[in-house]
Coordinates of C-alpha atoms in Angstrom, one line a residue:
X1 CA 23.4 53.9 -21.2
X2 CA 26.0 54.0 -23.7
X3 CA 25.4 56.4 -26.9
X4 CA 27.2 55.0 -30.2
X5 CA 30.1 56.8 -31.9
X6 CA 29.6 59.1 -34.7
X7 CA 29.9 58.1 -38.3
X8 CA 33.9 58.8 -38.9
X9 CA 36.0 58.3 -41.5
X10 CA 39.4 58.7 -43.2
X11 CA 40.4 61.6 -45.3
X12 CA 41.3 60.7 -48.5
X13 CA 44.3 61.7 -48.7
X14 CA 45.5 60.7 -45.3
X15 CA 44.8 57.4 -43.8
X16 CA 46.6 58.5 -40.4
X17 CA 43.5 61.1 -39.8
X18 CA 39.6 60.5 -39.0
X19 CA 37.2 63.5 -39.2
X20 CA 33.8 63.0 -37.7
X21 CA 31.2 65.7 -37.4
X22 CA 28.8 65.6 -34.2
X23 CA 25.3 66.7 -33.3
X24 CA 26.2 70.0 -32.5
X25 CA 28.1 70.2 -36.2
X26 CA 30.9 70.9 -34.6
X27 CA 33.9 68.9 -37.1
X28 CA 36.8 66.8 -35.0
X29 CA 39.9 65.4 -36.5
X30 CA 41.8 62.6 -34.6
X31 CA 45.7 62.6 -35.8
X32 CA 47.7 60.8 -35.7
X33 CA 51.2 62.6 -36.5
X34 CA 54.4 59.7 -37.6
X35 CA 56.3 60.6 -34.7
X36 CA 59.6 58.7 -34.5
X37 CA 62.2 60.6 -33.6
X38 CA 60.7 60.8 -30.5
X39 CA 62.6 57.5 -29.6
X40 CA 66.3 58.4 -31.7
X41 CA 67.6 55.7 -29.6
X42 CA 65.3 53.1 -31.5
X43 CA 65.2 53.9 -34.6
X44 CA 63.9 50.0 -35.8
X45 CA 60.9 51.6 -33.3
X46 CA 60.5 54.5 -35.7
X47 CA 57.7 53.4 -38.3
X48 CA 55.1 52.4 -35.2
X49 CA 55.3 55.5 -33.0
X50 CA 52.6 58.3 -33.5
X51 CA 51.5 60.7 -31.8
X52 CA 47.7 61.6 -31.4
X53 CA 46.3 65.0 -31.4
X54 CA 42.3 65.8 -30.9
X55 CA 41.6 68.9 -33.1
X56 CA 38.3 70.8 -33.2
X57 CA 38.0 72.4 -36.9
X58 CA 36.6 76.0 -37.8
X59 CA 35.4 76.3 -34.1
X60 CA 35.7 79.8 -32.3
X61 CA 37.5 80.3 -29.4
X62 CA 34.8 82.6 -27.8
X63 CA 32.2 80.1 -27.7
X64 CA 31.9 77.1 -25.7
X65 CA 32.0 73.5 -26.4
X66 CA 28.5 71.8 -25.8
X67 CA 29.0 68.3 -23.7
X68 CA 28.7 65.4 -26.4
X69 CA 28.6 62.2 -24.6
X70 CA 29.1 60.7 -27.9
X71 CA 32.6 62.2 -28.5
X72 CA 34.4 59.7 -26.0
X73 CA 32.8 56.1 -27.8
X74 CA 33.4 57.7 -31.2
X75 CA 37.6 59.3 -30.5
X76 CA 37.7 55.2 -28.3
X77 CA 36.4 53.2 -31.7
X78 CA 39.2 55.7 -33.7
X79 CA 42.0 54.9 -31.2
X80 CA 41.4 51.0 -31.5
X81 CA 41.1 51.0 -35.5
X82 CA 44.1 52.9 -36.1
X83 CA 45.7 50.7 -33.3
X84 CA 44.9 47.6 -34.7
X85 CA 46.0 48.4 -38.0
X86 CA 50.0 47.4 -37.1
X87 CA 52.8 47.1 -34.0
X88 CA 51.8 50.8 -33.1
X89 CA 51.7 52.6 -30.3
X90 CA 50.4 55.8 -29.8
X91 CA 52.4 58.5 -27.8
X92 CA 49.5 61.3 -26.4
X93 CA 51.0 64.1 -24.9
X94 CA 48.9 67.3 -23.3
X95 CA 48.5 69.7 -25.2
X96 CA 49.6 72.7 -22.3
X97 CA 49.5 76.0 -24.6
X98 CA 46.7 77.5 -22.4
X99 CA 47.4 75.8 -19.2
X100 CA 44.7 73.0 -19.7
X101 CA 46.2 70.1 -19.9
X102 CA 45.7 68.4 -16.4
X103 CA 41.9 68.6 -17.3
X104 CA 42.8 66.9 -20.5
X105 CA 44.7 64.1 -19.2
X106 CA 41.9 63.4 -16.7
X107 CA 39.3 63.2 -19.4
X108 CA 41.9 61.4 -21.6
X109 CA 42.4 58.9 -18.9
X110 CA 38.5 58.7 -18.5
X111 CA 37.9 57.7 -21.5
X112 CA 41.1 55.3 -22.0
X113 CA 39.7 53.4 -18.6
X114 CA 35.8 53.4 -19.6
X115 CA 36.6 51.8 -23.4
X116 CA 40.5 50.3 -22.8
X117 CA 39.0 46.4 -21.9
X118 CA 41.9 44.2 -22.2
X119 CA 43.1 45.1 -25.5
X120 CA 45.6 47.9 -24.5
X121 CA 48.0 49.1 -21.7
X122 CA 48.6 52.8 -20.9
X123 CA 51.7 54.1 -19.0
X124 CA 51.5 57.5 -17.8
X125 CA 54.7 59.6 -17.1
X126 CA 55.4 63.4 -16.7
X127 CA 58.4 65.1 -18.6
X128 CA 59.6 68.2 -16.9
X129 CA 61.8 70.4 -19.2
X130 CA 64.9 72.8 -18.0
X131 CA 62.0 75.9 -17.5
X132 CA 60.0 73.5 -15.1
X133 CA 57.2 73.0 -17.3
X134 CA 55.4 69.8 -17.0
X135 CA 54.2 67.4 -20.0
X136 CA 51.6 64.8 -19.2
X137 CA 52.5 62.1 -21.6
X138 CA 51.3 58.5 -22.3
X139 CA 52.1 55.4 -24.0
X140 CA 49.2 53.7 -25.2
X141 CA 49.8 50.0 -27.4
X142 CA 47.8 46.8 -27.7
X143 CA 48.5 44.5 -25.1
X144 CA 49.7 42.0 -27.7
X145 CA 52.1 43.9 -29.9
X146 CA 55.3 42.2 -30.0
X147 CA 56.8 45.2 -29.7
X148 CA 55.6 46.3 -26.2
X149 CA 58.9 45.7 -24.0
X150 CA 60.9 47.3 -26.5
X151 CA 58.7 50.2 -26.6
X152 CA 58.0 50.5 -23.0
X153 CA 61.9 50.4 -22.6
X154 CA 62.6 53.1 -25.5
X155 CA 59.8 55.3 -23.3
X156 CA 61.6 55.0 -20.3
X157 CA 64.5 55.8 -21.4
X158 CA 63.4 58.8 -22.8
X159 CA 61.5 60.3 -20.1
X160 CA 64.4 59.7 -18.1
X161 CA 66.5 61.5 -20.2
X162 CA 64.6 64.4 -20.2
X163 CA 64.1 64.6 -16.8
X164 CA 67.6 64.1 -15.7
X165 CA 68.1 67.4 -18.2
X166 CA 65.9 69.2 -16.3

């Protein structure tokens, strides 16, 4: 059975990030971060690319999270109303500062496949910089953004790039 997503809403002062608090009263933002220059190439791309970052706020590092099986329906109905605001597309990369971020992209890409329907596409791609680290990254956009091939092309081209630096 499917458990409905927590209350969220926007902060006043940015429309771009959603705070919701769960059961637990643990506090999450959902960011998402203008991110244009990731696509210098494409700069008519510029005001529709963001990136998304999942933040747990005031939260200590010692303890553990408690399993919420309400967070993934609550960060899904987030994802689709900022996405269905405009032509955007969302570019989620890994966060890999403690060596995690293979077990975030696999819940990520849980959660995209349980609550994606038809509505969006993802396209997942690794970018592996000059050191040999590897970023898990994904393009996520409606399905019927008018923008898609030229995004899809700009994404391309830039984890190409990187990788042929590397």
């Amino acid at each position: 059975m499917e458990l409905p997503p927590y209350r969220f809403v926007f902060l006043e002062d940015d429309l771009n990030t959603f705070t919701f608090v769960t059961d637990h009263l643990l506090t999450y933002e959902v960011r998402f971060k203008e991110s244009g220059y990731i696509f210098p190439d494409d700069p008519a791309l510029w005001p529709f690319v963001f990136e998304m970052m999942i933040i747990l706020v005031d939260f200590e590092t010692s303890r553990k999270t408690p399993p919420d099986r309400r967070i993934p329906p609550t960060i899904a109905a987030i994802f689709k109303t900022f996405l269905l605001r405009n032509e955007r597309v969302i570019v989620y990369i890994c966060d890999s500062s403690d060596k995690r971020e293979t077990v975030r992209a696999r819940k990520f890409d849980a959660w995209f496949d349980f609550y994606q329907g038809m509505e969006f596409i993802k396209i997942n791609q690794n970018i592996i910089d000059p050191s040999g680290i590897v970023y898990l990254t994904s393009l996520i956009t409606r399905s019927d953004n008018p923008l898609k091939t030229e995004m899809v092309l700009a994404f391309s081209k830039l984890i190409s790039d990187a990788n042929d630096k590397s």
